[in-house]
Amino acid sequence: MSQPQAIIFDLDGVLTDTSEYHYQAWKHLADDEGITLTHEENDEHLRGVGRRESLMYIIRGHQYSENQIQEMMERKNRYYHALIERMTPKEVVPGGVALLEEIKSAGIKVAIASASKNCRLVLDRLQLTSYFDGIADGNCVVNGKPAPDIFVYAAGLVNVFTPNCIGVEDADAGIQAIKAAGMKAVAIGPASRFHGPDKVLPNMENKHLKDLLVE
Ligand code: G6P
Ligand code: MG
């Protein structure tokens, strides 16, 4: 692929550091319940993972009813909301806006593939919504990452075949989803976190369209 027709970004941990807010909200809930949860566990088991799957990891080995599970998911979401409600456009990652502008002016479609049901709220707080030609969020598909569905759905929103797309992710589950969708995968973060991306970048700072391109 010389030039992709679409670049599809994950949101949390790629365009903004909301993965830290997800962790803080889960940590608050885990503390309420007297369960330990570390940053390392978050990175290894929760990064990019859906709300219910994340809770199932945290409460593994404990007995809870479905009603209690529902209540805990709602409580975590309240803690998360309290954090994101204060977000401002300053919380877009360094280099993020310049990169989106460069991609758009090259005539390439840009879309979001996020597992989060709070995706649109975060994009609004960051004043990023208008940059995207398509937004696929946690309300769009049933099977979460590493299933390819959310990336395939996002490609459909911008009407581009998946082999002509590049996906950008900070979670290994997301890299697996991108590869399963038949796209090229660019990983953001330490190389040790990922299995089989086409390219790894430490972050988006001073990155240009050419840095995302994959042979
Ligand atoms: C993203 C985040 C995860 C989060 C998931 C669901 O994938 O990386 O940390 O658990 O979305 O988010 P939600 O806001 O719907 O609970
Ligand atoms: Mg992410």
PDB file of C-alpha atoms and ligand atoms in Angstrom:
ATOM      1  CA  MET A   1       0.000   0.000   0.000  1.00  0.00           C
ATOM      2  CA  SER A   2       1.630   3.271  -1.039  1.00  0.00           C
ATOM      3  CA  GLN A   3      -1.026   5.592   0.362  1.00  0.00           C
ATOM      4  CA  PRO A   4      -4.052   4.326   2.346  1.00  0.00           C
ATOM      5  CA  GLN A   5      -7.580   5.512   1.523  1.00  0.00           C
ATOM      6  CA  ALA A   6      -8.516   5.638   5.204  1.00  0.00           C
ATOM      7  CA  ILE A   7      -6.770   5.764   8.552  1.00  0.00           C
ATOM      8  CA  ILE A   8      -8.815   4.434  11.453  1.00  0.00           C
ATOM      9  CA  PHE A   9      -7.841   5.495  14.959  1.00  0.00           C
ATOM     10  CA  ASP A  10      -8.638   3.969  18.287  1.00  0.00           C
ATOM     11  CA  LEU A  11      -9.451   6.755  20.777  1.00  0.00           C
ATOM     12  CA  ASP A  12      -8.524   5.904  24.385  1.00  0.00           C
ATOM     13  CA  GLY A  13      -4.732   5.772  24.728  1.00  0.00           C
ATOM     14  CA  VAL A  14      -4.107   6.878  21.120  1.00  0.00           C
ATOM     15  CA  LEU A  15      -5.556  10.372  20.649  1.00  0.00           C
ATOM     16  CA  THR A  16      -5.847  11.101  24.376  1.00  0.00           C
ATOM     17  CA  ASP A  17      -4.713   9.481  27.589  1.00  0.00           C
ATOM     18  CA  THR A  18      -8.167   8.385  28.764  1.00  0.00           C
ATOM     19  CA  SER A  19      -6.758   4.885  29.348  1.00  0.00           C
ATOM     20  CA  GLU A  20      -5.353   6.379  32.561  1.00  0.00           C
ATOM     21  CA  TYR A  21      -8.851   7.647  33.492  1.00  0.00           C
ATOM     22  CA  HIS A  22     -10.351   4.215  32.769  1.00  0.00           C
ATOM     23  CA  TYR A  23      -7.709   2.771  35.098  1.00  0.00           C
ATOM     24  CA  GLN A  24      -8.427   5.332  37.847  1.00  0.00           C
ATOM     25  CA  ALA A  25     -12.161   4.594  37.638  1.00  0.00           C
ATOM     26  CA  TRP A  26     -11.600   0.816  37.798  1.00  0.00           C
ATOM     27  CA  LYS A  27      -9.137   1.299  40.655  1.00  0.00           C
ATOM     28  CA  HIS A  28     -11.756   3.309  42.583  1.00  0.00           C
ATOM     29  CA  LEU A  29     -14.256   0.480  42.090  1.00  0.00           C
ATOM     30  CA  ALA A  30     -11.702  -2.207  43.011  1.00  0.00           C
ATOM     31  CA  ASP A  31     -10.839  -0.264  46.196  1.00  0.00           C
ATOM     32  CA  ASP A  32     -14.576  -0.051  47.069  1.00  0.00           C
ATOM     33  CA  GLU A  33     -14.769  -3.814  46.764  1.00  0.00           C
ATOM     34  CA  GLY A  34     -11.509  -4.531  48.617  1.00  0.00           C
ATOM     35  CA  ILE A  35      -9.907  -6.020  45.490  1.00  0.00           C
ATOM     36  CA  THR A  36      -6.330  -5.168  44.461  1.00  0.00           C
ATOM     37  CA  LEU A  37      -5.675  -3.729  41.005  1.00  0.00           C
ATOM     38  CA  THR A  38      -2.292  -2.480  39.848  1.00  0.00           C
ATOM     39  CA  HIS A  39      -1.165  -0.314  36.957  1.00  0.00           C
ATOM     40  CA  GLU A  40       0.760  -3.296  35.566  1.00  0.00           C
ATOM     41  CA  GLU A  41      -2.368  -5.473  35.587  1.00  0.00           C
ATOM     42  CA  ASN A  42      -4.263  -2.674  33.898  1.00  0.00           C
ATOM     43  CA  ASP A  43      -1.690  -2.498  31.111  1.00  0.00           C
ATOM     44  CA  GLU A  44      -1.583  -6.234  30.626  1.00  0.00           C
ATOM     45  CA  HIS A  45      -5.250  -7.209  31.069  1.00  0.00           C
ATOM     46  CA  LEU A  46      -7.521  -4.142  30.788  1.00  0.00           C
ATOM     47  CA  ARG A  47      -6.022  -1.819  28.158  1.00  0.00           C
ATOM     48  CA  GLY A  48      -8.452  -1.616  25.226  1.00  0.00           C
ATOM     49  CA  VAL A  49     -10.751  -4.248  26.745  1.00  0.00           C
ATOM     50  CA  GLY A  50     -14.518  -3.660  26.973  1.00  0.00           C
ATOM     51  CA  ARG A  51     -16.385  -2.639  30.124  1.00  0.00           C
ATOM     52  CA  ARG A  52     -17.852  -6.013  31.033  1.00  0.00           C
ATOM     53  CA  GLU A  53     -14.713  -7.996  30.152  1.00  0.00           C
ATOM     54  CA  SER A  54     -12.644  -5.578  32.256  1.00  0.00           C
ATOM     55  CA  LEU A  55     -14.938  -6.055  35.262  1.00  0.00           C
ATOM     56  CA  MET A  56     -14.841  -9.842  34.799  1.00  0.00           C
ATOM     57  CA  TYR A  57     -11.052  -9.714  35.026  1.00  0.00           C
ATOM     58  CA  ILE A  58     -11.135  -7.548  38.185  1.00  0.00           C
ATOM     59  CA  ILE A  59     -13.678  -9.695  40.059  1.00  0.00           C
ATOM     60  CA  ARG A  60     -12.313 -13.070  38.901  1.00  0.00           C
ATOM     61  CA  GLY A  61     -12.545 -15.631  41.727  1.00  0.00           C
ATOM     62  CA  HIS A  62     -15.216 -13.592  43.561  1.00  0.00           C
ATOM     63  CA  GLN A  63     -18.941 -14.375  43.569  1.00  0.00           C
ATOM     64  CA  TYR A  64     -21.272 -11.608  42.349  1.00  0.00           C
ATOM     65  CA  SER A  65     -24.847 -11.738  41.040  1.00  0.00           C
ATOM     66  CA  GLU A  66     -25.756 -10.321  37.618  1.00  0.00           C
ATOM     67  CA  ASN A  67     -27.486  -7.405  39.401  1.00  0.00           C
ATOM     68  CA  GLN A  68     -24.298  -6.635  41.328  1.00  0.00           C
ATOM     69  CA  ILE A  69     -22.270  -6.850  38.099  1.00  0.00           C
ATOM     70  CA  GLN A  70     -24.621  -4.373  36.412  1.00  0.00           C
ATOM     71  CA  GLU A  71     -24.408  -2.023  39.397  1.00  0.00           C
ATOM     72  CA  MET A  72     -20.596  -2.177  39.415  1.00  0.00           C
ATOM     73  CA  MET A  73     -20.404  -1.391  35.680  1.00  0.00           C
ATOM     74  CA  GLU A  74     -22.671   1.626  36.251  1.00  0.00           C
ATOM     75  CA  ARG A  75     -20.634   2.746  39.270  1.00  0.00           C
ATOM     76  CA  LYS A  76     -17.354   2.535  37.319  1.00  0.00           C
ATOM     77  CA  ASN A  77     -18.963   4.543  34.545  1.00  0.00           C
ATOM     78  CA  ARG A  78     -19.999   7.242  37.028  1.00  0.00           C
ATOM     79  CA  TYR A  79     -16.415   7.452  38.307  1.00  0.00           C
ATOM     80  CA  TYR A  80     -15.181   7.632  34.700  1.00  0.00           C
ATOM     81  CA  HIS A  81     -17.680  10.374  33.814  1.00  0.00           C
ATOM     82  CA  ALA A  82     -16.542  12.483  36.762  1.00  0.00           C
ATOM     83  CA  LEU A  83     -13.024  12.373  35.252  1.00  0.00           C
ATOM     84  CA  ILE A  84     -13.886  13.002  31.594  1.00  0.00           C
ATOM     85  CA  GLU A  85     -16.376  15.783  32.310  1.00  0.00           C
ATOM     86  CA  ARG A  86     -13.408  17.982  33.227  1.00  0.00           C
ATOM     87  CA  MET A  87     -11.470  17.217  30.032  1.00  0.00           C
ATOM     88  CA  THR A  88     -10.455  20.049  27.698  1.00  0.00           C
ATOM     89  CA  PRO A  89      -8.927  20.178  24.179  1.00  0.00           C
ATOM     90  CA  LYS A  90      -5.525  20.430  25.905  1.00  0.00           C
ATOM     91  CA  GLU A  91      -5.799  16.705  26.578  1.00  0.00           C
ATOM     92  CA  VAL A  92      -5.407  15.694  22.946  1.00  0.00           C
ATOM     93  CA  VAL A  93      -1.988  13.977  22.768  1.00  0.00           C
ATOM     94  CA  PRO A  94       0.911  16.147  21.536  1.00  0.00           C
ATOM     95  CA  GLY A  95       1.020  16.003  17.745  1.00  0.00           C
ATOM     96  CA  GLY A  96      -2.523  14.619  17.480  1.00  0.00           C
ATOM     97  CA  VAL A  97      -4.322  17.578  15.911  1.00  0.00           C
ATOM     98  CA  ALA A  98      -1.486  18.356  13.440  1.00  0.00           C
ATOM     99  CA  LEU A  99      -1.448  14.719  12.304  1.00  0.00           C
ATOM    100  CA  LEU A 100      -5.240  14.620  11.790  1.00  0.00           C
ATOM    101  CA  GLU A 101      -5.062  17.847   9.782  1.00  0.00           C
ATOM    102  CA  GLU A 102      -2.227  16.530   7.613  1.00  0.00           C
ATOM    103  CA  ILE A 103      -4.113  13.273   6.908  1.00  0.00           C
ATOM    104  CA  LYS A 104      -7.287  15.125   5.969  1.00  0.00           C
ATOM    105  CA  SER A 105      -5.522  17.562   3.684  1.00  0.00           C
ATOM    106  CA  ALA A 106      -3.922  14.586   1.889  1.00  0.00           C
ATOM    107  CA  GLY A 107      -7.483  13.510   0.954  1.00  0.00           C
ATOM    108  CA  ILE A 108      -7.421  10.431   3.179  1.00  0.00           C
ATOM    109  CA  LYS A 109     -10.547   9.568   5.181  1.00  0.00           C
ATOM    110  CA  VAL A 110     -10.241   9.495   8.960  1.00  0.00           C
ATOM    111  CA  ALA A 111     -12.417   7.404  11.256  1.00  0.00           C
ATOM    112  CA  ILE A 112     -12.616   6.248  14.861  1.00  0.00           C
ATOM    113  CA  ALA A 113     -12.946   2.638  16.023  1.00  0.00           C
ATOM    114  CA  SER A 114     -13.405   2.755  19.798  1.00  0.00           C
ATOM    115  CA  ALA A 115     -14.896   0.141  22.105  1.00  0.00           C
ATOM    116  CA  SER A 116     -16.112   2.906  24.417  1.00  0.00           C
ATOM    117  CA  LYS A 117     -19.739   3.958  24.804  1.00  0.00           C
ATOM    118  CA  ASN A 118     -18.308   7.284  26.025  1.00  0.00           C
ATOM    119  CA  CYS A 119     -16.397   7.849  22.782  1.00  0.00           C
ATOM    120  CA  ARG A 120     -18.561  10.695  21.427  1.00  0.00           C
ATOM    121  CA  LEU A 121     -18.553  12.499  24.758  1.00  0.00           C
ATOM    122  CA  VAL A 122     -14.735  12.362  24.913  1.00  0.00           C
ATOM    123  CA  LEU A 123     -14.396  13.509  21.275  1.00  0.00           C
ATOM    124  CA  ASP A 124     -16.716  16.436  22.039  1.00  0.00           C
ATOM    125  CA  ARG A 125     -14.779  17.417  25.167  1.00  0.00           C
ATOM    126  CA  LEU A 126     -11.578  17.356  23.077  1.00  0.00           C
ATOM    127  CA  GLN A 127     -13.311  19.301  20.253  1.00  0.00           C
ATOM    128  CA  LEU A 128     -12.203  16.602  17.795  1.00  0.00           C
ATOM    129  CA  THR A 129     -15.586  15.358  16.526  1.00  0.00           C
ATOM    130  CA  SER A 130     -15.542  17.389  13.303  1.00  0.00           C
ATOM    131  CA  TYR A 131     -12.264  15.807  12.154  1.00  0.00           C
ATOM    132  CA  PHE A 132     -13.835  12.385  11.588  1.00  0.00           C
ATOM    133  CA  ASP A 133     -15.625  11.104   8.504  1.00  0.00           C
ATOM    134  CA  GLY A 134     -16.934   8.151  10.516  1.00  0.00           C
ATOM    135  CA  ILE A 135     -17.204   7.267  14.211  1.00  0.00           C
ATOM    136  CA  ALA A 136     -17.629   3.630  15.278  1.00  0.00           C
ATOM    137  CA  ASP A 137     -18.030   3.346  19.056  1.00  0.00           C
ATOM    138  CA  GLY A 138     -19.045   0.878  21.748  1.00  0.00           C
ATOM    139  CA  ASN A 139     -22.682   1.063  20.635  1.00  0.00           C
ATOM    140  CA  CYS A 140     -22.005  -0.172  17.087  1.00  0.00           C
ATOM    141  CA  VAL A 141     -20.961  -3.833  17.323  1.00  0.00           C
ATOM    142  CA  VAL A 142     -21.524  -6.786  19.630  1.00  0.00           C
ATOM    143  CA  ASN A 143     -18.110  -8.475  19.469  1.00  0.00           C
ATOM    144  CA  GLY A 144     -15.358  -6.364  20.998  1.00  0.00           C
ATOM    145  CA  LYS A 145     -11.654  -6.286  20.111  1.00  0.00           C
ATOM    146  CA  PRO A 146      -9.749  -8.559  19.361  1.00  0.00           C
ATOM    147  CA  ALA A 147     -12.681  -9.359  17.038  1.00  0.00           C
ATOM    148  CA  PRO A 148     -12.286  -7.320  13.822  1.00  0.00           C
ATOM    149  CA  ASP A 149     -15.897  -6.060  13.811  1.00  0.00           C
ATOM    150  CA  ILE A 150     -15.428  -2.472  15.019  1.00  0.00           C
ATOM    151  CA  PHE A 151     -12.643  -1.798  12.480  1.00  0.00           C
ATOM    152  CA  VAL A 152     -14.667  -3.392   9.659  1.00  0.00           C
ATOM    153  CA  TYR A 153     -17.663  -1.269  10.713  1.00  0.00           C
ATOM    154  CA  ALA A 154     -15.535   1.922  10.721  1.00  0.00           C
ATOM    155  CA  ALA A 155     -14.176   1.112   7.231  1.00  0.00           C
ATOM    156  CA  GLY A 156     -17.766   0.678   6.060  1.00  0.00           C
ATOM    157  CA  LEU A 157     -18.713   4.089   7.458  1.00  0.00           C
ATOM    158  CA  VAL A 158     -16.111   5.737   5.205  1.00  0.00           C
ATOM    159  CA  ASN A 159     -16.754   3.327   2.331  1.00  0.00           C
ATOM    160  CA  VAL A 160     -13.181   2.015   2.022  1.00  0.00           C
ATOM    161  CA  PHE A 161     -12.164  -1.654   1.590  1.00  0.00           C
ATOM    162  CA  THR A 162     -10.297  -2.872   4.661  1.00  0.00           C
ATOM    163  CA  PRO A 163      -7.042  -3.709   2.759  1.00  0.00           C
ATOM    164  CA  ASN A 164      -6.833  -0.002   1.894  1.00  0.00           C
ATOM    165  CA  CYS A 165      -6.986   1.059   5.560  1.00  0.00           C
ATOM    166  CA  ILE A 166      -4.393   1.586   8.264  1.00  0.00           C
ATOM    167  CA  GLY A 167      -5.525   1.060  11.868  1.00  0.00           C
ATOM    168  CA  VAL A 168      -3.817   2.793  14.806  1.00  0.00           C
ATOM    169  CA  GLU A 169      -4.008   1.266  18.316  1.00  0.00           C
ATOM    170  CA  ASP A 170      -2.398   1.374  21.760  1.00  0.00           C
ATOM    171  CA  ALA A 171      -3.682  -2.046  22.900  1.00  0.00           C
ATOM    172  CA  ASP A 172      -2.598  -5.468  21.709  1.00  0.00           C
ATOM    173  CA  ALA A 173      -6.276  -6.570  21.533  1.00  0.00           C
ATOM    174  CA  GLY A 174      -6.762  -3.702  19.086  1.00  0.00           C
ATOM    175  CA  ILE A 175      -3.738  -4.689  16.985  1.00  0.00           C
ATOM    176  CA  GLN A 176      -5.200  -8.213  16.706  1.00  0.00           C
ATOM    177  CA  ALA A 177      -8.567  -6.694  15.673  1.00  0.00           C
ATOM    178  CA  ILE A 178      -6.901  -4.564  12.974  1.00  0.00           C
ATOM    179  CA  LYS A 179      -4.954  -7.519  11.566  1.00  0.00           C
ATOM    180  CA  ALA A 180      -8.072  -9.718  11.599  1.00  0.00           C
ATOM    181  CA  ALA A 181      -9.884  -6.971   9.655  1.00  0.00           C
ATOM    182  CA  GLY A 182      -7.208  -7.243   6.942  1.00  0.00           C
ATOM    183  CA  MET A 183      -5.753  -3.785   7.601  1.00  0.00           C
ATOM    184  CA  LYS A 184      -2.203  -2.628   8.251  1.00  0.00           C
ATOM    185  CA  ALA A 185      -1.615  -2.097  11.974  1.00  0.00           C
ATOM    186  CA  VAL A 186       0.324   0.760  13.565  1.00  0.00           C
ATOM    187  CA  ALA A 187       0.934   0.323  17.299  1.00  0.00           C
ATOM    188  CA  ILE A 188       1.408   3.280  19.655  1.00  0.00           C
ATOM    189  CA  GLY A 189       3.420   2.423  22.778  1.00  0.00           C
ATOM    190  CA  PRO A 190       6.295   0.197  23.857  1.00  0.00           C
ATOM    191  CA  ALA A 191       7.081  -2.616  21.354  1.00  0.00           C
ATOM    192  CA  SER A 192       7.013  -5.188  24.187  1.00  0.00           C
ATOM    193  CA  ARG A 193       3.232  -4.631  24.552  1.00  0.00           C
ATOM    194  CA  PHE A 194       2.355  -5.873  21.048  1.00  0.00           C
ATOM    195  CA  HIS A 195       2.244  -9.040  18.959  1.00  0.00           C
ATOM    196  CA  GLY A 196       2.658  -8.626  15.219  1.00  0.00           C
ATOM    197  CA  PRO A 197       1.947  -4.968  14.375  1.00  0.00           C
ATOM    198  CA  ASP A 198       3.286  -3.719  11.032  1.00  0.00           C
ATOM    199  CA  LYS A 199       4.877  -0.730  12.732  1.00  0.00           C
ATOM    200  CA  VAL A 200       5.422   0.576  16.277  1.00  0.00           C
ATOM    201  CA  LEU A 201       5.698   4.256  17.247  1.00  0.00           C
ATOM    202  CA  PRO A 202       6.334   5.336  20.867  1.00  0.00           C
ATOM    203  CA  ASN A 203       3.748   8.172  20.621  1.00  0.00           C
ATOM    204  CA  MET A 204       2.310  10.673  18.112  1.00  0.00           C
ATOM    205  CA  GLU A 205       4.584  13.586  18.930  1.00  0.00           C
ATOM    206  CA  ASN A 206       6.111  15.162  15.801  1.00  0.00           C
ATOM    207  CA  LYS A 207       4.708  12.325  13.699  1.00  0.00           C
ATOM    208  CA  HIS A 208       3.655  12.887  10.106  1.00  0.00           C
ATOM    209  CA  LEU A 209       1.540  10.949   7.640  1.00  0.00           C
ATOM    210  CA  LYS A 210       4.701   9.349   6.234  1.00  0.00           C
ATOM    211  CA  ASP A 211       5.479   7.890   9.678  1.00  0.00           C
ATOM    212  CA  LEU A 212       2.185   5.962   9.645  1.00  0.00           C
ATOM    213  CA  LEU A 213       2.693   4.471   6.203  1.00  0.00           C
ATOM    214  CA  VAL A 214       3.403   0.753   5.969  1.00  0.00           C
ATOM    215  CA  GLU A 215       4.852  -1.060   2.938  1.00  0.00           C
TER     216      GLU A 215
HETATM  217  C1  G6P B   1     -11.961   1.383  25.352  1.00  0.00           C
HETATM  218  C2  G6P B   1     -10.985   1.521  26.511  1.00  0.00           C
HETATM  219  C3  G6P B   1     -11.261   0.505  27.581  1.00  0.00           C
HETATM  220  C4  G6P B   1     -12.740   0.541  27.992  1.00  0.00           C
HETATM  221  C5  G6P B   1     -13.629   0.315  26.780  1.00  0.00           C
HETATM  222  C6  G6P B   1     -15.116   0.454  27.121  1.00  0.00           C
HETATM  223  O1  G6P B   1     -11.619   0.274  24.621  1.00  0.00           O
HETATM  224  O2  G6P B   1      -9.663   1.360  26.030  1.00  0.00           O
HETATM  225  O3  G6P B   1     -10.440   0.778  28.688  1.00  0.00           O
HETATM  226  O4  G6P B   1     -13.021  -0.443  28.970  1.00  0.00           O
HETATM  227  O5  G6P B   1     -13.313   1.276  25.778  1.00  0.00           O
HETATM  228  O6  G6P B   1     -15.349   1.800  27.487  1.00  0.00           O
HETATM  229  P1  G6P B   1     -16.693   2.347  28.146  1.00  0.00           P
HETATM  230  O7  G6P B   1     -16.445   3.838  28.199  1.00  0.00           O
HETATM  231  O8  G6P B   1     -17.820   1.989  27.239  1.00  0.00           O
HETATM  232  O9  G6P B   1     -16.819   1.719  29.476  1.00  0.00           O
HETATM  233 MG    MG B   2      -6.974   2.238  23.250  1.00  0.00          MG
END
